[in-house]
CSV table of C-alpha atoms and ligand atoms in Angstrom, one decimal:
chain,number,residue,atom,x,y,z
A,1,MET,CA,104.9,-55.0,-19.1
A,2,VAL,CA,107.4,-57.0,-21.5
A,3,SER,CA,110.7,-57.7,-19.7
A,4,ARG,CA,113.7,-57.2,-21.8
A,5,PRO,CA,117.0,-59.3,-21.7
A,6,ASN,CA,119.7,-57.7,-19.8
A,7,LEU,CA,122.4,-57.4,-22.5
A,8,ASP,CA,125.0,-56.2,-20.1
A,9,ASN,CA,125.1,-59.5,-18.2
A,10,ALA,CA,128.6,-60.7,-19.4
A,11,ASN,CA,127.5,-64.3,-18.2
A,12,MET,CA,124.3,-64.7,-20.4
A,13,LYS,CA,124.5,-67.4,-22.7
A,14,MET,CA,124.0,-66.1,-26.3
A,15,PRO,CA,123.0,-68.6,-28.9
A,16,SER,CA,125.6,-69.3,-31.6
A,17,TYR,CA,124.7,-69.9,-35.1
A,18,PHE,CA,128.4,-70.5,-36.1
A,19,ASN,CA,130.6,-73.5,-36.3
A,20,PHE,CA,127.7,-75.7,-37.2
A,21,PRO,CA,128.2,-78.4,-39.8
A,22,ALA,CA,127.0,-77.6,-43.3
A,23,LEU,CA,123.2,-77.9,-43.6
A,24,ASP,CA,121.8,-80.7,-45.8
A,25,VAL,CA,119.9,-78.4,-47.9
A,26,SER,CA,117.3,-81.1,-49.2
A,27,VAL,CA,116.5,-81.9,-45.6
A,28,ALA,CA,116.4,-78.3,-44.3
A,29,PHE,CA,114.6,-76.9,-47.3
A,30,PRO,CA,112.8,-79.9,-49.0
A,31,GLN,CA,111.0,-77.0,-51.3
A,32,ALA,CA,114.2,-76.1,-52.9
A,33,THR,CA,115.5,-77.5,-56.0
A,34,PRO,CA,118.5,-79.5,-54.9
A,35,ALA,CA,121.6,-78.5,-56.4
A,36,SER,CA,122.5,-82.2,-57.2
A,37,THR,CA,119.4,-82.0,-59.6
A,38,PHE,CA,120.4,-78.5,-61.4
A,39,PRO,CA,117.8,-78.3,-64.1
A,40,PRO,CA,119.4,-78.9,-67.5
A,41,CYS,CA,118.9,-76.3,-70.3
A,42,ALA,CA,115.7,-77.7,-72.0
A,43,SER,CA,115.4,-75.3,-74.9
A,44,ASP,CA,116.9,-72.3,-76.6
A,45,TYR,CA,113.9,-69.7,-77.0
A,46,PHE,CA,115.8,-67.6,-79.3
A,47,HIS,CA,117.5,-70.0,-81.1
A,48,PHE,CA,121.0,-68.4,-80.0
A,49,ASN,CA,122.8,-71.7,-80.4
A,50,ASP,CA,122.2,-71.6,-84.3
A,51,LEU,CA,124.2,-68.3,-84.4
A,52,LEU,CA,127.3,-69.8,-82.8
A,53,LYS,CA,130.1,-71.5,-84.8
A,54,PRO,CA,130.6,-75.2,-84.4
A,55,GLU,CA,133.7,-74.4,-82.0
A,56,GLU,CA,131.8,-71.9,-80.0
A,57,GLN,CA,129.0,-74.6,-79.8
A,58,ALA,CA,131.6,-77.1,-78.6
A,59,VAL,CA,132.9,-74.8,-75.9
A,60,ARG,CA,129.4,-74.1,-74.7
A,61,ASN,CA,128.5,-77.7,-74.5
A,62,ARG,CA,131.8,-78.8,-72.5
A,63,VAL,CA,131.5,-76.1,-70.1
A,64,ARG,CA,127.8,-76.9,-69.6
A,65,GLU,CA,128.3,-80.5,-69.0
A,66,CYS,CA,131.0,-79.8,-66.5
A,67,MET,CA,129.2,-77.2,-64.8
A,68,GLU,CA,126.0,-79.3,-64.3
A,69,LYS,CA,127.8,-82.5,-63.5
A,70,GLU,CA,130.6,-81.6,-61.4
A,71,ILE,CA,130.0,-78.3,-60.1
A,72,ALA,CA,126.4,-77.9,-59.4
A,73,PRO,CA,126.1,-81.0,-57.0
A,74,ILE,CA,128.8,-79.7,-54.7
A,75,MET,CA,128.1,-75.8,-54.6
A,76,THR,CA,125.5,-75.8,-51.8
A,77,GLU,CA,127.7,-77.4,-49.6
A,78,TYR,CA,130.6,-75.1,-50.1
A,79,TRP,CA,128.2,-72.4,-50.0
A,80,GLU,CA,127.2,-73.1,-46.7
A,81,LYS,CA,130.8,-73.4,-45.5
A,82,ALA,CA,131.9,-70.3,-47.1
A,83,GLU,CA,134.9,-72.3,-48.4
A,84,PHE,CA,136.1,-72.7,-52.0
A,85,PRO,CA,136.3,-76.2,-53.6
A,86,PHE,CA,139.9,-76.4,-54.6
A,87,HIS,CA,139.5,-79.8,-56.0
A,88,VAL,CA,137.4,-78.2,-59.0
A,89,ILE,CA,140.3,-76.3,-60.2
A,90,PRO,CA,141.8,-79.0,-62.4
A,91,LYS,CA,138.2,-79.7,-63.9
A,92,PHE,CA,138.0,-75.8,-64.7
A,93,ALA,CA,141.7,-76.2,-66.2
A,94,ALA,CA,140.7,-79.1,-68.5
A,95,LEU,CA,138.0,-76.8,-70.1
A,96,ARG,CA,140.6,-74.7,-71.6
A,97,ILE,CA,138.9,-71.4,-71.1
A,98,ALA,CA,141.1,-69.6,-68.8
A,99,GLY,CA,142.8,-66.6,-70.8
A,100,GLY,CA,139.4,-66.5,-72.9
A,101,THR,CA,140.4,-64.3,-76.0
A,102,ILE,CA,144.1,-63.9,-75.3
A,103,LYS,CA,146.2,-65.3,-78.2
A,104,GLY,CA,149.4,-67.2,-77.7
A,105,TYR,CA,151.3,-68.0,-74.5
A,106,GLY,CA,149.2,-71.3,-74.1
A,107,CYS,CA,145.9,-69.3,-73.8
A,108,PRO,CA,142.8,-70.5,-75.7
A,109,ASP,CA,142.5,-67.9,-78.2
A,110,LEU,CA,138.5,-68.1,-78.1
A,111,SER,CA,136.2,-65.9,-80.2
A,112,ILE,CA,134.5,-63.1,-78.2
A,113,ALA,CA,131.3,-65.0,-78.4
A,114,GLY,CA,133.0,-68.2,-77.5
A,115,SER,CA,134.6,-66.8,-74.3
A,116,ALA,CA,131.2,-65.1,-73.6
A,117,VAL,CA,129.2,-68.3,-73.8
A,118,ALA,CA,131.8,-70.0,-71.5
A,119,ALA,CA,131.5,-67.3,-68.9
A,120,ALA,CA,127.8,-67.3,-69.1
A,121,GLU,CA,127.6,-71.2,-68.7
A,122,VAL,CA,129.8,-70.9,-65.7
A,123,ALA,CA,127.6,-68.2,-64.1
A,124,ARG,CA,124.3,-70.0,-65.0
A,125,VAL,CA,125.1,-72.6,-62.5
A,126,ASP,CA,127.1,-70.7,-59.9
A,127,ALA,CA,127.8,-66.9,-59.5
A,128,SER,CA,130.6,-67.6,-57.0
A,129,CYS,CA,132.3,-69.9,-59.4
A,130,SER,CA,132.1,-67.4,-62.3
A,131,THR,CA,133.6,-64.6,-59.9
A,132,PHE,CA,136.3,-66.9,-59.2
A,133,PHE,CA,136.9,-67.5,-63.0
A,134,LEU,CA,136.7,-64.0,-64.2
A,135,VAL,CA,138.8,-62.4,-61.6
A,136,HIS,CA,141.4,-65.1,-62.5
A,137,SER,CA,141.1,-64.9,-66.4
A,138,SER,CA,139.3,-61.7,-67.2
A,139,LEU,CA,141.0,-59.4,-64.7
A,140,ALA,CA,144.4,-60.6,-63.8
A,141,MET,CA,145.3,-62.6,-66.9
A,142,LEU,CA,144.0,-59.9,-69.3
A,143,THR,CA,145.8,-57.2,-67.3
A,144,ILE,CA,149.1,-59.2,-67.9
A,145,ALA,CA,148.3,-59.9,-71.5
A,146,LEU,CA,147.4,-56.1,-72.0
A,147,CYS,CA,149.7,-54.4,-70.0
A,148,GLY,CA,152.5,-56.7,-69.1
A,149,SER,CA,156.0,-56.9,-71.1
A,150,GLU,CA,156.7,-59.7,-73.4
A,151,ALA,CA,158.9,-61.4,-70.8
A,152,GLN,CA,155.9,-61.1,-68.2
A,153,LYS,CA,153.6,-62.7,-70.6
A,154,GLN,CA,155.8,-65.6,-71.5
A,155,LYS,CA,156.8,-66.1,-67.7
A,156,TYR,CA,153.3,-65.9,-66.1
A,157,LEU,CA,150.5,-66.7,-68.8
A,158,PRO,CA,151.1,-70.5,-69.7
A,159,SER,CA,150.7,-71.5,-66.1
A,160,LEU,CA,147.8,-69.2,-65.5
A,161,ALA,CA,146.1,-70.5,-68.6
A,162,GLN,CA,146.7,-74.1,-67.4
A,163,MET,CA,145.4,-72.8,-63.9
A,164,LYS,CA,148.4,-74.3,-62.3
A,165,THR,CA,148.7,-70.9,-60.8
A,166,ILE,CA,145.8,-68.8,-59.8
A,167,ALA,CA,145.9,-64.8,-59.9
A,168,CYS,CA,143.8,-62.0,-58.2
A,169,TRP,CA,143.4,-58.3,-59.1
A,170,ALA,CA,143.8,-55.9,-56.4
A,171,LEU,CA,142.4,-52.3,-56.9
A,172,THR,CA,139.9,-51.7,-54.2
A,173,GLU,CA,141.0,-50.3,-50.9
A,174,PRO,CA,139.4,-50.0,-47.4
A,175,ASP,CA,138.4,-46.5,-48.2
A,176,TYR,CA,138.5,-46.2,-51.8
A,177,GLY,CA,135.9,-48.5,-53.8
A,178,SER,CA,133.8,-46.6,-56.4
A,179,ASP,CA,136.5,-43.8,-56.1
A,180,ALA,CA,139.5,-46.2,-56.8
A,181,SER,CA,141.2,-43.7,-58.6
A,182,ALA,CA,142.1,-41.8,-55.4
A,183,LEU,CA,143.6,-45.2,-53.8
A,184,LYS,CA,146.4,-44.7,-51.4
A,185,THR,CA,148.5,-47.7,-51.7
A,186,THR,CA,152.0,-46.2,-52.4
A,187,ALA,CA,154.9,-47.5,-54.8
A,188,THR,CA,158.2,-46.0,-53.9
A,189,LYS,CA,161.2,-46.6,-56.3
A,190,VAL,CA,164.3,-48.0,-54.9
A,191,GLU,CA,167.2,-49.6,-56.4
A,192,GLY,CA,166.2,-52.6,-58.5
A,193,GLY,CA,162.4,-52.1,-57.9
A,194,TRP,CA,159.6,-50.8,-56.0
A,195,ILE,CA,158.4,-50.8,-52.3
A,196,LEU,CA,154.7,-51.2,-51.8
A,197,ASP,CA,152.7,-50.0,-48.7
A,198,GLY,CA,149.1,-50.1,-47.9
A,199,GLN,CA,146.0,-51.9,-47.9
A,200,LYS,CA,143.5,-53.7,-50.5
A,201,ARG,CA,140.0,-55.1,-49.4
A,202,TRP,CA,137.5,-57.3,-51.1
A,203,ILE,CA,140.0,-58.9,-53.3
A,204,GLY,CA,138.6,-62.1,-54.8
A,205,ASN,CA,140.8,-65.1,-54.9
A,206,SER,CA,143.6,-63.2,-52.9
A,207,THR,CA,143.6,-65.7,-49.9
A,208,PHE,CA,145.1,-68.5,-52.2
A,209,ALA,CA,146.3,-66.6,-55.3
A,210,ASP,CA,149.8,-67.3,-56.4
A,211,LEU,CA,150.1,-63.9,-58.1
A,212,LEU,CA,148.6,-60.6,-57.0
A,213,VAL,CA,148.2,-57.8,-59.6
A,214,ILE,CA,148.3,-54.9,-57.4
A,215,PHE,CA,147.7,-51.2,-58.2
A,216,ALA,CA,149.4,-48.4,-56.3
A,217,ARG,CA,150.4,-44.8,-56.4
A,218,ASN,CA,153.8,-44.0,-57.9
A,219,MET,CA,155.2,-41.7,-55.4
A,220,THR,CA,157.5,-39.9,-58.1
A,221,THR,CA,154.5,-39.3,-60.7
A,222,ASN,CA,151.7,-39.4,-58.5
A,223,GLN,CA,150.1,-41.9,-61.2
A,224,ILE,CA,148.6,-45.3,-60.5
A,225,ASN,CA,151.0,-48.0,-61.6
A,226,GLY,CA,150.5,-51.8,-61.7
A,227,TYR,CA,152.7,-54.5,-60.2
A,228,ILE,CA,152.7,-58.3,-60.0
A,229,VAL,CA,153.3,-59.5,-56.3
A,230,LYS,CA,154.2,-63.2,-55.4
A,231,LYS,CA,152.0,-64.6,-52.6
A,232,ASP,CA,155.0,-65.3,-50.4
A,233,ALA,CA,156.6,-61.8,-50.7
A,234,PRO,CA,157.7,-60.7,-47.3
A,235,GLY,CA,155.7,-57.9,-45.8
A,236,LEU,CA,152.4,-59.2,-47.7
A,237,THR,CA,149.7,-60.3,-45.5
A,238,VAL,CA,146.2,-61.7,-46.5
A,239,THR,CA,143.3,-62.3,-44.3
A,240,LYS,CA,139.9,-63.9,-45.4
A,241,MET,CA,137.0,-61.8,-45.0
A,242,GLU,CA,134.3,-63.9,-42.9
A,243,ASN,CA,130.4,-63.7,-42.4
A,244,LYS,CA,129.6,-62.7,-46.0
A,245,ILE,CA,125.8,-63.0,-46.8
A,246,GLY,CA,126.4,-63.3,-50.7
A,247,LEU,CA,129.0,-64.9,-53.0
A,248,ARG,CA,130.1,-66.9,-50.0
A,249,ILE,CA,132.4,-69.3,-52.1
A,250,VAL,CA,134.4,-66.3,-53.3
A,251,GLN,CA,137.3,-66.0,-51.0
A,252,ASN,CA,137.6,-62.1,-50.6
A,253,GLY,CA,140.7,-61.0,-48.8
A,254,ASP,CA,141.9,-58.1,-46.8
A,255,ILE,CA,145.5,-57.4,-48.0
A,256,VAL,CA,148.1,-55.4,-46.0
A,257,MET,CA,151.5,-54.7,-47.6
A,258,GLY,CA,154.2,-53.4,-45.4
A,259,LYS,CA,157.4,-52.6,-47.3
A,260,VAL,CA,156.7,-55.3,-50.1
A,261,PHE,CA,159.6,-55.3,-52.3
A,262,VAL,CA,158.7,-55.8,-56.1
A,263,PRO,CA,161.6,-56.2,-58.7
A,264,ASP,CA,161.5,-53.8,-61.7
A,265,ASP,CA,160.8,-56.9,-63.8
A,266,ASP,CA,157.5,-57.2,-62.2
A,267,ARG,CA,156.3,-53.6,-62.8
A,268,LEU,CA,153.4,-53.8,-65.5
A,269,GLU,CA,154.9,-51.2,-68.1
A,270,GLY,CA,151.5,-50.6,-69.6
A,271,VAL,CA,150.0,-49.3,-66.5
A,272,ASN,CA,151.1,-45.6,-66.1
A,273,SER,CA,147.9,-43.8,-65.0
A,274,PHE,CA,144.5,-44.7,-63.5
A,275,GLN,CA,143.0,-44.7,-67.1
A,276,ASP,CA,145.2,-47.6,-68.0
A,277,THR,CA,143.5,-49.7,-65.6
A,278,ASN,CA,140.4,-49.3,-67.9
A,279,LYS,CA,142.2,-51.1,-70.6
A,280,VAL,CA,141.0,-54.4,-69.2
A,281,PRO,CA,137.2,-53.6,-68.6
A,282,LYS,CA,137.4,-52.1,-72.2
A,283,GLY,CA,138.9,-55.3,-73.5
A,284,GLU,CA,136.1,-57.3,-71.7
A,285,GLU,CA,133.4,-54.9,-72.7
A,286,THR,CA,132.8,-56.7,-75.9
A,287,VAL,CA,132.5,-60.1,-74.0
A,288,TRP,CA,130.3,-58.7,-71.5
A,289,SER,CA,128.0,-57.0,-74.0
A,290,THR,CA,127.7,-60.4,-75.6
A,291,ILE,CA,126.9,-62.3,-72.4
A,292,SER,CA,124.1,-59.6,-71.8
A,293,SER,CA,122.7,-60.5,-75.0
A,294,PHE,CA,122.0,-64.0,-73.8
A,295,PRO,CA,118.4,-63.5,-72.4
A,296,ASN,CA,117.8,-67.2,-72.8
A,297,GLN,CA,120.1,-67.8,-69.9
A,298,SER,CA,118.1,-66.0,-67.3
A,299,THR,CA,114.8,-66.8,-68.9
A,300,GLU,CA,115.7,-70.6,-68.7
A,301,THR,CA,116.7,-70.3,-64.9
A,302,CYS,CA,113.8,-68.2,-64.1
A,303,SER,CA,111.4,-70.7,-65.9
A,304,ASN,CA,113.1,-73.6,-63.9
A,305,ALA,CA,112.8,-71.6,-60.6
A,306,ARG,CA,109.5,-72.9,-59.2
B,1,FAD,C1,132.2,-60.3,-53.9
B,1,FAD,C2,133.1,-59.1,-54.1
B,1,FAD,C3,134.2,-59.4,-55.0
B,1,FAD,C4,135.1,-58.3,-55.1
B,1,FAD,N1,136.2,-58.6,-55.7
B,1,FAD,C5,137.1,-57.7,-55.9
B,1,FAD,C6,138.4,-57.8,-56.7
B,1,FAD,O1,138.5,-59.0,-57.1
B,1,FAD,N2,139.1,-56.8,-56.9
B,1,FAD,C7,138.8,-55.6,-56.4
B,1,FAD,O2,139.7,-54.7,-56.6
B,1,FAD,N3,137.7,-55.2,-55.8
B,1,FAD,C8,136.8,-56.2,-55.6
B,1,FAD,N4,135.6,-55.9,-55.0
B,1,FAD,C9,135.3,-54.5,-54.6
B,1,FAD,C10,134.3,-53.8,-55.3
B,1,FAD,O3,135.0,-53.4,-56.7
B,1,FAD,C11,134.1,-52.8,-54.6
B,1,FAD,O4,133.0,-53.2,-53.6
B,1,FAD,C12,133.2,-51.7,-55.5
B,1,FAD,O5,134.0,-51.1,-56.2
B,1,FAD,C13,132.4,-50.8,-54.4
B,1,FAD,O6,133.1,-50.1,-53.6
B,1,FAD,P1,132.9,-50.0,-52.0
B,1,FAD,O7,132.7,-51.3,-51.5
B,1,FAD,O8,134.0,-49.3,-51.4
B,1,FAD,O9,131.5,-49.3,-52.0
B,1,FAD,P2,131.4,-47.6,-52.0
B,1,FAD,O10,132.2,-47.0,-53.0
B,1,FAD,O11,131.7,-47.2,-50.6
B,1,FAD,O12,129.9,-47.4,-52.5
B,1,FAD,C14,128.7,-47.9,-51.5
B,1,FAD,C15,127.5,-47.3,-52.2
B,1,FAD,O13,127.6,-46.1,-52.3
B,1,FAD,C16,127.1,-45.7,-53.8
B,1,FAD,N5,128.2,-44.7,-54.2
B,1,FAD,C17,129.6,-44.5,-54.0
B,1,FAD,N6,129.8,-43.4,-54.6
B,1,FAD,C18,128.7,-42.5,-55.1
B,1,FAD,C19,128.4,-41.3,-55.5
B,1,FAD,N7,129.5,-40.5,-55.7
B,1,FAD,N8,127.2,-41.1,-55.6
B,1,FAD,C20,126.0,-41.9,-55.5
B,1,FAD,N9,126.2,-43.1,-55.0
B,1,FAD,C21,127.6,-43.5,-54.7
B,1,FAD,C22,127.7,-47.1,-54.5
B,1,FAD,O14,126.9,-47.3,-55.7
B,1,FAD,C23,127.2,-48.0,-53.5
B,1,FAD,O15,125.8,-48.3,-53.6
B,1,FAD,C24,134.7,-57.1,-54.8
B,1,FAD,C25,133.7,-56.7,-54.1
B,1,FAD,C26,132.8,-57.7,-53.8
B,1,FAD,C27,131.5,-57.5,-53.1
C-alpha cells in the first residue's frame, strides 16, 4: 500500500521554490538558445522591407538593433525574477516611438506602417516588453490623444512621449473582464471634480505608472467615463500581482480606489459611454492589422527556434 504524506501536519517542512536567485538559463537549460545570442533576422522571405518607405525602414532598423543588443540579453534574467528592468526605459525613449502615430505634442507622428513595424520589432524579441510599451503608448497615450482636451494633451503627452512619465490604462475589474461594459467602479460628481470608488485588476504598468487612465461609471448618467489619476492621489492603492506564469516582466497591478478625488480638469471629455472606450482599439486597428500582415516575423522566429 502506498503511504500518503500527512498534509494536516503543520510542522511538516514543505519544499519552497520561491526566493531562489534567478536561474542561469544557459546552465539550467543548455539546450535553450541563450537570450544573449538572440538570433538576428537573417532574411526577409516576403521582401516586406522593400515595401517600406526609407523612414519606416530606419525606424525598423533602430528598434531591431536596440532590441537585439540592449534588451534581449537581459530579458531572461528579469523574466525569472518577474521584475521590470527600469533601466531600459531611457533606451526605449531614445528610439522615439512612444506615441506612435500621434501628431504633435512631442509625439513621433509615425506612419501606420512605421508604428506597426516598431511594435512588431519589440514583440519579436520580448512579448512582456511589447506589452509594457503598447499599454503605455497605444492604450494610455492614444486615449489621451483621442479623448482628452487640448489642455490635457499639452500637459501630459510630451513627457509620456519622452517616457519621462509612464502611463497605464485601467478598464478590467476583478469581476468584469470580457464583460467590461458592466464595470462597477463609480464616479460621483462633487464640487470641482469627481470621487472614484472601486477596484481594477490585471492593469499592466500600474505598479509604477505616473498616470493612470481609469474608466468608471458616472453615477448621474450611468455611463462609462474616463479619468486621468496621478499615482500619488490619496485613496489610491496599487498592489503587484504575484506568481504569474506568463508575461512575467509585465507588472500587473490590483488597484483599489477609496474616495479618490479627480479634478474636473482630469476628466477625459471624449469618454462619455462604453462605446467611447472603443475609439482607441479602433484607432489601433489599422496598426494591428498591419502587424498581423507580417508573417515573416513569426516565420523567422519559428525557423530559428530549434
Ligand atoms: C498580462 C495581462 C495584462 C493585462 N493588462 C491589462 C491592462 O493594462 N488594462 C486592462 O484594463 N486590462 C488588462 N488585462 C485584463 C484583460 O483585458 C482581461 O484579462 C480580459 O479582458 C479577460 O477578462 P478576465 O480575465 O476577467 O476573463 P473572463 O472574462 O472571466 O474570461 C475567462 C474565459 O472565459 C471566456 N469567456 C468570457 N465570457 C464568455 C462568454 N460570454 N462566452 C464564452 N466564453 C466566454 C473568455 O474567452 C476566457 O477564456 C490584462 C490581462 C493580462 C493577462
